[in-house]
CSV table of C-alpha atoms in Angstrom, one decimal:
chain,number,residue,atom,x,y,z
A,1,UNK,CA,-2.9,51.0,18.7
A,2,UNK,CA,-0.4,51.0,15.9
A,3,UNK,CA,-0.7,52.5,12.5
A,4,UNK,CA,-1.0,50.8,9.4
A,5,UNK,CA,0.5,51.8,6.0
A,6,UNK,CA,-0.3,49.7,2.9
A,7,UNK,CA,1.2,50.0,-0.7
A,8,UNK,CA,-1.6,48.9,-2.5
A,9,UNK,CA,0.1,49.1,-6.0
A,10,UNK,CA,2.9,46.6,-7.3
A,11,UNK,CA,5.3,48.7,-8.7
A,12,UNK,CA,7.8,45.7,-9.2
A,13,UNK,CA,10.8,47.2,-7.2
A,14,UNK,CA,10.4,45.2,-4.0
A,15,UNK,CA,8.1,42.0,-5.1
A,16,UNK,CA,10.1,39.4,-6.8
A,17,UNK,CA,7.8,36.8,-8.5
A,18,UNK,CA,9.6,34.0,-10.6
A,19,UNK,CA,8.1,33.0,-14.0
A,20,UNK,CA,8.6,29.5,-13.1
A,21,UNK,CA,9.3,27.6,-9.7
A,22,UNK,CA,10.2,23.9,-11.1
A,23,UNK,CA,9.0,20.9,-9.5
A,24,UNK,CA,6.4,21.2,-6.5
A,25,UNK,CA,5.8,18.3,-4.0
A,26,UNK,CA,5.1,20.9,-1.3
A,27,UNK,CA,3.2,24.3,-1.8
A,28,UNK,CA,5.7,26.9,-0.6
A,29,UNK,CA,3.9,30.5,-0.8
A,30,UNK,CA,6.4,33.2,-2.0
A,31,UNK,CA,8.8,34.7,1.0
A,32,UNK,CA,7.4,37.8,2.4
A,33,UNK,CA,10.7,39.9,3.0
A,34,UNK,CA,11.3,42.4,5.6
A,35,UNK,CA,12.4,45.9,4.7
A,36,UNK,CA,15.3,47.7,6.7
A,37,UNK,CA,14.2,49.3,10.2
A,38,UNK,CA,15.9,52.3,12.1
A,39,UNK,CA,15.6,51.2,15.5
A,40,UNK,CA,18.1,53.8,16.7
A,41,UNK,CA,15.9,56.6,15.7
A,42,UNK,CA,12.6,54.8,16.9
A,43,UNK,CA,14.0,53.7,20.4
A,44,UNK,CA,16.6,56.2,21.3
A,45,UNK,CA,16.0,57.4,24.9
A,46,UNK,CA,14.1,54.4,25.3
A,47,UNK,CA,16.4,51.5,24.9
A,48,UNK,CA,20.2,51.2,25.7
A,49,UNK,CA,22.5,51.7,22.8
A,50,UNK,CA,23.9,48.2,23.0
A,51,UNK,CA,20.3,46.6,22.7
A,52,UNK,CA,19.4,48.9,19.6
A,53,UNK,CA,22.8,47.9,18.0
A,54,UNK,CA,22.0,44.2,18.8
A,55,UNK,CA,18.4,44.6,17.2
A,56,UNK,CA,19.6,46.3,14.1
A,57,UNK,CA,22.2,43.8,13.6
A,58,UNK,CA,20.2,40.9,13.9
A,59,UNK,CA,17.3,42.2,11.7
A,60,UNK,CA,19.7,43.6,9.0
A,61,UNK,CA,21.3,40.1,8.8
A,62,UNK,CA,17.8,38.8,8.2
A,63,UNK,CA,16.8,41.5,5.7
A,64,UNK,CA,20.0,40.4,3.7
A,65,UNK,CA,19.5,36.9,3.9
A,66,UNK,CA,15.8,36.9,3.1
A,67,UNK,CA,16.4,39.0,0.2
A,68,UNK,CA,19.0,36.6,-1.1
A,69,UNK,CA,16.9,33.5,-0.2
A,70,UNK,CA,13.9,34.8,-2.1
A,71,UNK,CA,15.7,34.6,-5.3
A,72,UNK,CA,16.4,31.1,-4.9
A,73,UNK,CA,13.8,29.7,-2.8
A,74,UNK,CA,12.0,28.0,-5.5
A,75,UNK,CA,15.0,26.6,-7.5
A,76,UNK,CA,14.2,23.2,-6.2
A,77,UNK,CA,17.3,21.4,-7.3
A,78,UNK,CA,19.6,23.8,-5.8
A,79,UNK,CA,22.4,22.7,-3.4
A,80,UNK,CA,23.5,26.1,-1.9
A,81,UNK,CA,25.4,25.8,1.3
A,82,UNK,CA,27.4,28.4,3.2
A,83,UNK,CA,31.3,28.3,4.2
A,84,UNK,CA,30.3,26.3,7.2
A,85,UNK,CA,28.4,23.6,5.3
A,86,UNK,CA,25.0,24.5,6.3
A,87,UNK,CA,22.1,25.2,3.9
A,88,UNK,CA,21.0,28.9,3.5
A,89,UNK,CA,17.5,27.8,4.4
A,90,UNK,CA,19.1,26.5,7.7
A,91,UNK,CA,21.2,29.7,8.5
A,92,UNK,CA,18.0,31.9,7.8
A,93,UNK,CA,15.9,29.9,9.9
A,94,UNK,CA,18.4,30.1,12.7
A,95,UNK,CA,18.9,33.9,12.4
A,96,UNK,CA,15.1,34.3,13.0
A,97,UNK,CA,15.3,32.1,15.9
A,98,UNK,CA,18.1,34.0,17.4
A,99,UNK,CA,16.1,37.3,16.6
A,100,UNK,CA,12.9,36.3,18.3
A,101,UNK,CA,13.7,36.5,21.9
A,102,UNK,CA,15.5,40.0,21.4
A,103,UNK,CA,12.3,41.3,19.6
A,104,UNK,CA,10.0,40.0,22.2
A,105,UNK,CA,11.6,42.5,24.7
A,106,UNK,CA,9.7,45.0,22.7
A,107,UNK,CA,6.1,43.6,24.0
A,108,UNK,CA,7.1,42.1,27.3
A,109,UNK,CA,4.5,43.0,29.8
A,110,UNK,CA,2.4,45.0,27.6
A,111,UNK,CA,5.4,47.7,27.2
A,112,UNK,CA,4.6,50.7,25.1
A,113,UNK,CA,7.9,49.9,23.3
A,114,UNK,CA,5.6,47.7,21.1
A,115,UNK,CA,4.1,50.8,19.4
A,116,UNK,CA,7.4,52.6,18.8
A,117,UNK,CA,9.0,51.0,15.7
A,118,UNK,CA,7.4,50.7,12.1
A,119,UNK,CA,7.9,47.2,10.8
A,120,UNK,CA,7.7,46.8,6.9
A,121,UNK,CA,7.2,43.7,5.1
A,122,UNK,CA,6.8,42.7,1.4
A,123,UNK,CA,4.0,40.5,0.7
A,124,UNK,CA,3.4,37.9,-2.0
A,125,UNK,CA,-0.4,36.8,-1.7
A,126,UNK,CA,-2.0,40.2,-1.2
A,127,UNK,CA,-2.5,42.8,-3.7
A,128,UNK,CA,-0.9,45.5,-1.6
A,129,UNK,CA,3.0,45.3,-2.4
A,130,UNK,CA,4.0,45.9,1.1
A,131,UNK,CA,2.5,46.4,4.8
A,132,UNK,CA,4.0,48.5,7.5
A,133,UNK,CA,2.5,48.6,11.2
A,134,UNK,CA,3.9,50.2,14.2
A,135,UNK,CA,3.1,47.1,16.4
A,136,UNK,CA,5.9,44.6,17.4
A,137,UNK,CA,3.4,41.8,17.4
A,138,UNK,CA,3.1,42.2,13.7
A,139,UNK,CA,6.8,41.6,13.4
A,140,UNK,CA,6.5,38.4,15.7
A,141,UNK,CA,3.7,37.3,13.5
A,142,UNK,CA,5.8,37.9,10.4
A,143,UNK,CA,8.7,36.2,11.8
A,144,UNK,CA,6.7,33.0,12.7
A,145,UNK,CA,5.2,32.9,9.2
A,146,UNK,CA,8.7,33.1,7.7
A,147,UNK,CA,9.8,30.4,9.8
A,148,UNK,CA,6.9,28.2,8.7
A,149,UNK,CA,7.4,28.9,5.1
A,150,UNK,CA,11.0,28.1,5.2
A,151,UNK,CA,10.2,24.6,6.9
A,152,UNK,CA,7.6,23.9,4.0
A,153,UNK,CA,10.5,24.7,1.6
A,154,UNK,CA,12.9,22.5,3.4
A,155,UNK,CA,10.2,19.7,3.2
A,156,UNK,CA,9.7,20.2,-0.4
A,157,UNK,CA,13.4,19.7,-1.1
A,158,UNK,CA,13.1,16.5,0.9
A,159,UNK,CA,10.2,15.2,-1.0
A,160,UNK,CA,11.4,15.6,-4.6
A,161,UNK,CA,12.2,12.4,-5.7
A,162,UNK,CA,15.8,11.3,-6.4
A,163,UNK,CA,17.1,8.4,-8.6
A,164,UNK,CA,17.1,5.4,-6.3
A,165,UNK,CA,20.2,3.3,-5.9
A,166,UNK,CA,18.5,0.4,-8.1
A,167,UNK,CA,18.0,2.8,-10.5
A,168,UNK,CA,14.4,1.6,-10.9
A,169,UNK,CA,12.4,4.7,-10.3
A,170,UNK,CA,12.8,8.2,-8.8
A,171,UNK,CA,11.5,8.4,-5.2
A,172,UNK,CA,12.2,10.1,-1.8
A,173,UNK,CA,14.1,8.0,0.7
A,174,UNK,CA,12.4,6.7,4.0
A,175,UNK,CA,14.8,8.8,5.7
A,176,UNK,CA,13.7,11.9,3.8
A,177,UNK,CA,10.1,10.8,4.3
A,178,UNK,CA,10.4,10.6,7.8
A,179,UNK,CA,12.1,13.7,8.0
A,180,UNK,CA,9.6,15.6,6.2
A,181,UNK,CA,6.9,14.4,8.9
A,182,UNK,CA,8.9,16.1,11.5
A,183,UNK,CA,9.2,19.3,9.5
A,184,UNK,CA,5.6,19.2,8.8
A,185,UNK,CA,4.7,19.2,12.4
A,186,UNK,CA,7.3,21.9,13.2
A,187,UNK,CA,5.9,24.2,10.6
A,188,UNK,CA,2.4,23.6,11.8
A,189,UNK,CA,3.5,24.5,15.3
A,190,UNK,CA,4.7,27.9,14.2
A,191,UNK,CA,1.4,28.5,12.5
A,192,UNK,CA,-0.6,27.4,15.1
A,193,UNK,CA,1.3,29.4,17.7
A,194,UNK,CA,0.8,32.4,15.4
A,195,UNK,CA,-3.0,32.0,15.2
A,196,UNK,CA,-3.7,31.1,19.2
A,197,UNK,CA,-0.8,33.4,20.7
A,198,UNK,CA,0.0,36.0,18.4
A,199,UNK,CA,-3.0,37.1,16.4
A,200,UNK,CA,-5.0,37.9,19.5
A,201,UNK,CA,-2.5,40.4,20.5
A,202,UNK,CA,-3.1,42.7,17.6
A,203,UNK,CA,-6.1,45.2,17.9
A,204,UNK,CA,-9.3,44.2,15.9
A,205,UNK,CA,-8.4,46.9,13.7
A,206,UNK,CA,-4.9,45.9,12.6
A,207,UNK,CA,-6.0,42.2,12.4
A,208,UNK,CA,-8.5,43.4,9.7
A,209,UNK,CA,-6.0,45.1,7.8
A,210,UNK,CA,-3.3,42.4,7.7
A,211,UNK,CA,-2.2,41.5,4.2
A,212,UNK,CA,-3.9,38.0,3.1
A,213,UNK,CA,-0.5,36.4,3.6
A,214,UNK,CA,-1.2,36.8,7.4
A,215,UNK,CA,-4.9,36.5,7.6
A,216,UNK,CA,-6.4,33.9,10.2
A,217,UNK,CA,-7.8,31.7,7.3
A,218,UNK,CA,-4.4,31.5,5.5
A,219,UNK,CA,-2.3,30.7,8.5
A,220,UNK,CA,-5.0,27.9,9.5
A,221,UNK,CA,-4.9,26.6,6.1
A,222,UNK,CA,-1.1,26.5,6.0
A,223,UNK,CA,-1.1,24.5,9.1
A,224,UNK,CA,-3.8,22.1,7.9
A,225,UNK,CA,-2.0,21.6,4.6
A,226,UNK,CA,1.3,20.8,6.4
A,227,UNK,CA,-0.6,18.1,8.8
A,228,UNK,CA,-2.4,17.0,5.4
A,229,UNK,CA,0.9,16.4,3.5
A,230,UNK,CA,2.2,14.6,6.6
A,231,UNK,CA,-0.6,12.1,6.6
A,232,UNK,CA,0.1,11.7,2.8
A,233,UNK,CA,3.5,10.6,3.7
A,234,UNK,CA,2.6,8.3,6.2
A,235,UNK,CA,-0.2,6.8,3.8
A,236,UNK,CA,2.6,6.2,1.3
A,237,UNK,CA,4.7,4.5,3.9
A,238,UNK,CA,1.6,2.4,5.1
A,239,UNK,CA,1.2,1.4,1.4
A,240,UNK,CA,5.0,0.2,1.5
A,241,UNK,CA,4.6,-1.8,4.6
A,242,UNK,CA,3.5,-5.4,4.6
A,243,UNK,CA,2.1,-5.0,8.2
A,244,UNK,CA,-0.3,-2.1,7.3
A,245,UNK,CA,-3.9,-3.4,7.0
A,246,UNK,CA,-6.5,-1.9,4.6
A,247,UNK,CA,-8.2,-0.3,7.6
A,248,UNK,CA,-5.0,1.7,8.6
A,249,UNK,CA,-4.7,2.8,5.3
A,250,UNK,CA,-8.5,3.9,4.9
A,251,UNK,CA,-8.1,5.7,8.0
A,252,UNK,CA,-5.3,7.6,6.9
A,253,UNK,CA,-7.0,8.4,3.6
A,254,UNK,CA,-10.2,9.6,5.4
A,255,UNK,CA,-8.1,11.8,7.9
A,256,UNK,CA,-6.3,13.4,4.9
A,257,UNK,CA,-9.7,14.4,3.1
A,258,UNK,CA,-10.6,16.1,6.5
A,259,UNK,CA,-7.4,18.0,6.6
A,260,UNK,CA,-7.9,19.2,3.0
A,261,UNK,CA,-11.4,20.0,3.2
A,262,UNK,CA,-10.8,22.2,6.6
A,263,UNK,CA,-8.0,23.8,4.5
A,264,UNK,CA,-10.4,24.7,1.6
A,265,UNK,CA,-13.0,25.9,3.8
A,266,UNK,CA,-10.4,28.3,5.5
A,267,UNK,CA,-9.5,29.8,2.3
A,268,UNK,CA,-13.1,29.8,1.0
A,269,UNK,CA,-13.9,33.6,1.4
A,270,UNK,CA,-10.4,35.1,1.2
A,271,UNK,CA,-9.4,37.3,-1.9
A,272,UNK,CA,-6.8,34.9,-3.1
A,273,UNK,CA,-6.6,36.2,-6.7
A,274,UNK,CA,-3.4,37.6,-6.9
A,275,UNK,CA,-0.4,35.5,-8.1
A,276,UNK,CA,0.8,33.3,-5.4
A,277,UNK,CA,-2.8,33.5,-3.6
A,278,UNK,CA,-4.5,32.2,-6.8
A,279,UNK,CA,-1.8,29.1,-6.8
A,280,UNK,CA,-2.5,28.6,-3.0
A,281,UNK,CA,-6.1,28.0,-3.7
A,282,UNK,CA,-5.5,25.6,-6.8
A,283,UNK,CA,-3.0,23.6,-4.8
A,284,UNK,CA,-5.6,23.0,-1.9
A,285,UNK,CA,-8.4,22.0,-4.5
A,286,UNK,CA,-6.0,19.5,-6.2
A,287,UNK,CA,-4.8,17.8,-3.0
A,288,UNK,CA,-8.3,17.8,-1.5
A,289,UNK,CA,-9.5,15.9,-4.9
A,290,UNK,CA,-7.0,13.6,-4.8
A,291,UNK,CA,-7.4,12.6,-1.1
A,292,UNK,CA,-10.9,12.0,-1.7
A,293,UNK,CA,-9.8,9.7,-4.7
A,294,UNK,CA,-7.5,7.6,-2.1
A,295,UNK,CA,-10.1,7.5,0.7
A,296,UNK,CA,-13.0,6.3,-1.9
A,297,UNK,CA,-10.5,3.7,-3.1
A,298,UNK,CA,-9.6,2.1,0.4
A,299,UNK,CA,-13.1,2.4,1.4
A,300,UNK,CA,-14.2,0.5,-1.6
A,301,UNK,CA,-11.7,-2.1,-1.1
A,302,UNK,CA,-12.9,-2.8,2.5
A,303,UNK,CA,-16.8,-2.7,1.4
A,304,UNK,CA,-15.8,-5.2,-1.1
A,305,UNK,CA,-14.9,-7.6,1.6
A,306,UNK,CA,-18.6,-8.1,2.4
A,307,UNK,CA,-20.6,-11.0,1.2
A,308,UNK,CA,-23.8,-9.2,0.1
A,309,UNK,CA,-25.0,-7.8,-3.3
A,310,UNK,CA,-25.4,-4.6,-1.4
A,311,UNK,CA,-22.0,-4.4,0.1
A,312,UNK,CA,-20.5,-5.3,-3.4
A,313,UNK,CA,-22.6,-2.7,-5.0
A,314,UNK,CA,-21.5,0.0,-2.6
A,315,UNK,CA,-18.0,-1.0,-3.1
A,316,UNK,CA,-18.5,-0.5,-6.7
A,317,UNK,CA,-19.9,2.8,-6.3
A,318,UNK,CA,-17.0,3.9,-3.9
A,319,UNK,CA,-14.4,2.6,-6.5
A,320,UNK,CA,-16.3,4.5,-9.5
A,321,UNK,CA,-16.3,7.7,-7.2
A,322,UNK,CA,-12.3,6.9,-6.5
A,323,UNK,CA,-11.7,6.7,-10.4
A,324,UNK,CA,-13.8,9.8,-11.1
A,325,UNK,CA,-12.0,12.0,-8.1
A,326,UNK,CA,-8.5,10.6,-9.5
A,327,UNK,CA,-9.4,11.9,-13.1
A,328,UNK,CA,-10.5,15.1,-11.8
A,329,UNK,CA,-7.3,15.4,-9.7
A,330,UNK,CA,-5.2,15.2,-12.7
A,331,UNK,CA,-7.1,18.1,-14.1
A,332,UNK,CA,-6.7,20.2,-10.9
A,333,UNK,CA,-3.2,19.3,-11.1
A,334,UNK,CA,-2.8,20.7,-14.4
A,335,UNK,CA,-4.6,24.0,-13.3
A,336,UNK,CA,-2.3,24.5,-10.4
A,337,UNK,CA,0.9,24.1,-12.6
A,338,UNK,CA,-0.5,26.4,-15.1
A,339,UNK,CA,-1.2,29.1,-12.5
A,340,UNK,CA,1.5,31.7,-12.2
A,341,UNK,CA,4.4,31.2,-11.1
A,342,UNK,CA,4.3,28.1,-13.4
A,343,UNK,CA,5.4,24.7,-11.9
A,344,UNK,CA,5.4,21.1,-12.8
A,345,UNK,CA,5.0,17.9,-11.3
A,346,UNK,CA,8.0,15.6,-10.1
A,347,UNK,CA,8.0,12.3,-11.3
A,348,UNK,CA,5.2,10.2,-9.6
A,349,UNK,CA,6.0,8.2,-6.6
A,350,UNK,CA,4.6,7.3,-3.2
A,351,UNK,CA,0.9,7.1,-2.4
A,352,UNK,CA,0.0,8.8,-6.2
A,353,UNK,CA,2.3,6.5,-7.9
A,354,UNK,CA,0.8,3.5,-6.2
A,355,UNK,CA,-2.8,4.8,-6.6
A,356,UNK,CA,-2.6,5.9,-10.3
A,357,UNK,CA,-2.1,2.5,-11.3
A,358,UNK,CA,-4.4,0.6,-8.7
A,359,UNK,CA,-7.4,2.7,-8.9
A,360,UNK,CA,-8.1,2.4,-12.7
A,361,UNK,CA,-7.3,-1.3,-12.7
A,362,UNK,CA,-9.4,-2.2,-9.6
A,363,UNK,CA,-12.3,-0.2,-10.6
A,364,UNK,CA,-12.7,-2.0,-14.1
A,365,UNK,CA,-12.0,-5.4,-12.3
A,366,UNK,CA,-14.8,-4.9,-9.5
A,367,UNK,CA,-17.4,-3.3,-12.1
A,368,UNK,CA,-16.8,-6.6,-14.3
A,369,UNK,CA,-16.9,-9.0,-11.4
A,370,UNK,CA,-20.1,-7.6,-10.2
A,371,UNK,CA,-21.6,-7.5,-13.3
A,372,UNK,CA,-20.9,-11.3,-13.9
A,373,UNK,CA,-22.2,-12.0,-10.3
A,374,UNK,CA,-25.4,-10.3,-10.6
A,375,UNK,CA,-26.3,-10.4,-14.1
A,376,UNK,CA,-26.7,-6.4,-14.4
A,377,UNK,CA,-24.4,-3.5,-15.6
A,378,UNK,CA,-25.3,-0.1,-14.0
A,379,UNK,CA,-23.7,3.0,-12.5
A,380,UNK,CA,-24.0,2.2,-8.7
A,381,UNK,CA,-25.2,5.9,-8.3
A,382,UNK,CA,-24.4,7.8,-5.1
A,383,UNK,CA,-21.1,6.6,-3.4
A,384,UNK,CA,-21.5,5.3,0.3
A,385,UNK,CA,-20.5,8.0,3.0
A,386,UNK,CA,-16.8,7.9,3.9
A,387,UNK,CA,-16.2,7.1,7.5
A,388,UNK,CA,-15.4,9.9,10.0
A,389,UNK,CA,-12.2,9.5,11.8
A,390,UNK,CA,-10.8,11.9,14.6
A,391,UNK,CA,-7.5,13.6,13.4
A,392,UNK,CA,-4.6,12.3,14.9
A,393,UNK,CA,-1.9,14.2,13.6
A,394,UNK,CA,-1.4,17.6,15.6
A,395,UNK,CA,1.1,20.6,15.4
A,396,UNK,CA,4.1,20.6,17.5
A,397,UNK,CA,3.4,22.5,20.8
A,398,UNK,CA,5.5,25.4,19.9
A,399,UNK,CA,5.9,28.3,22.5
A,400,UNK,CA,7.4,31.7,22.2
A,401,UNK,CA,10.8,31.7,23.6
A,402,UNK,CA,11.7,33.8,26.8
A,403,UNK,CA,12.6,37.4,26.5
A,404,UNK,CA,16.4,37.6,25.9
A,405,UNK,CA,18.5,38.4,29.1
A,406,UNK,CA,20.0,41.3,27.5
A,407,UNK,CA,17.0,43.1,28.3
A,408,UNK,CA,17.8,42.5,32.1
A,409,UNK,CA,20.7,44.9,31.4
A,410,UNK,CA,18.6,47.5,30.0
A,411,UNK,CA,19.1,50.0,32.7
A,412,UNK,CA,17.2,52.8,31.1
A,413,UNK,CA,13.9,50.8,31.0
A,414,UNK,CA,12.9,50.1,34.5
A,415,UNK,CA,9.3,49.7,33.8
A,416,UNK,CA,10.1,46.8,31.1
A,417,UNK,CA,9.8,43.5,32.6
A,418,UNK,CA,12.3,40.7,32.1
A,419,UNK,CA,10.1,37.6,32.5
A,420,UNK,CA,8.8,35.2,29.6
A,421,UNK,CA,6.3,36.9,27.3
A,422,UNK,CA,2.8,36.2,28.4
A,423,UNK,CA,1.3,33.5,26.3
A,424,UNK,CA,-2.4,33.9,26.8
């Protein structure tokens, strides 16, 4: 059950697409914006007036806030705060968290109420401008997606480099880096919950007709991207640490490759050719190639610790691969930034600042040393296979909250359960 309505043509009235989004450290999809809903007409006679008014007020607040935030979400240098000193991002996120337990009353214990209200959201990555469904699980899915996107936006703001106290070079502080990892895990948790506990609630027909923004492959890719960027930050911190060994750095770099490869695989057959969608695909490709450059670099350094001509030759091949992937990543970055909406790189810092200096230098040095030791100069051919490590970073265990207690007072609905939503 659940009727689907999609607006296939972008009329320009609802979908807001900036021409430029400034500096990007973290890919943040354009915000999907909810459109107003008339709960009173849909739920009259089924839900108490008080509960209808509460649902209406909470969702209207989200509609207004999301519409305002959509205009500023990509202004990466902004410092927008409310009168209470909180960021508008944080306030919108809190509004969504407050709304979710009340919304879940519509789907509690398989209630028929889940099919009473038509929920409409404006898309960003899909060709259809907006998608409407008579299914409250679609609304839950859209809320979780928006919570994840807001988290990614928060992480992007934290990771844009600032001028350091010593004025040596712009960088993100250690506090910001550690905080961003927590945010990445939180975003991944929302998306993981969406995939495992919300998507299965939708009938197969509706799942097939979801906008590409909410397609399972996109949700999984965004989850993996969050984890991949979390590992990237961990690698940067390991590079800065005098205690981290080459083996630790190689493992982190190889794990990063797997996250980005899986993200790319999840996007492989999706129609991401419309604005944000195309930019999304370019971002994943860029980061995947960049991760391979890091992994082959550290793999090459470890192989070079061997004492045989074979190990030295494999080390050179790995370092040459790192150098080639690094050059390819710079081109992939340019393609990403040139895709609309336009973007630009922040000043290099962290992992790639270090590797941009070390990869060309160490590759050239090792090739020269290898040539001198073994009296030959040649391309070492196919690079060695990267080690396969289990992925250590996992999404936070996010669970849907219990149904709001206000549903207990809904005396007109004796058949509606008041317990937690079943999580499957």
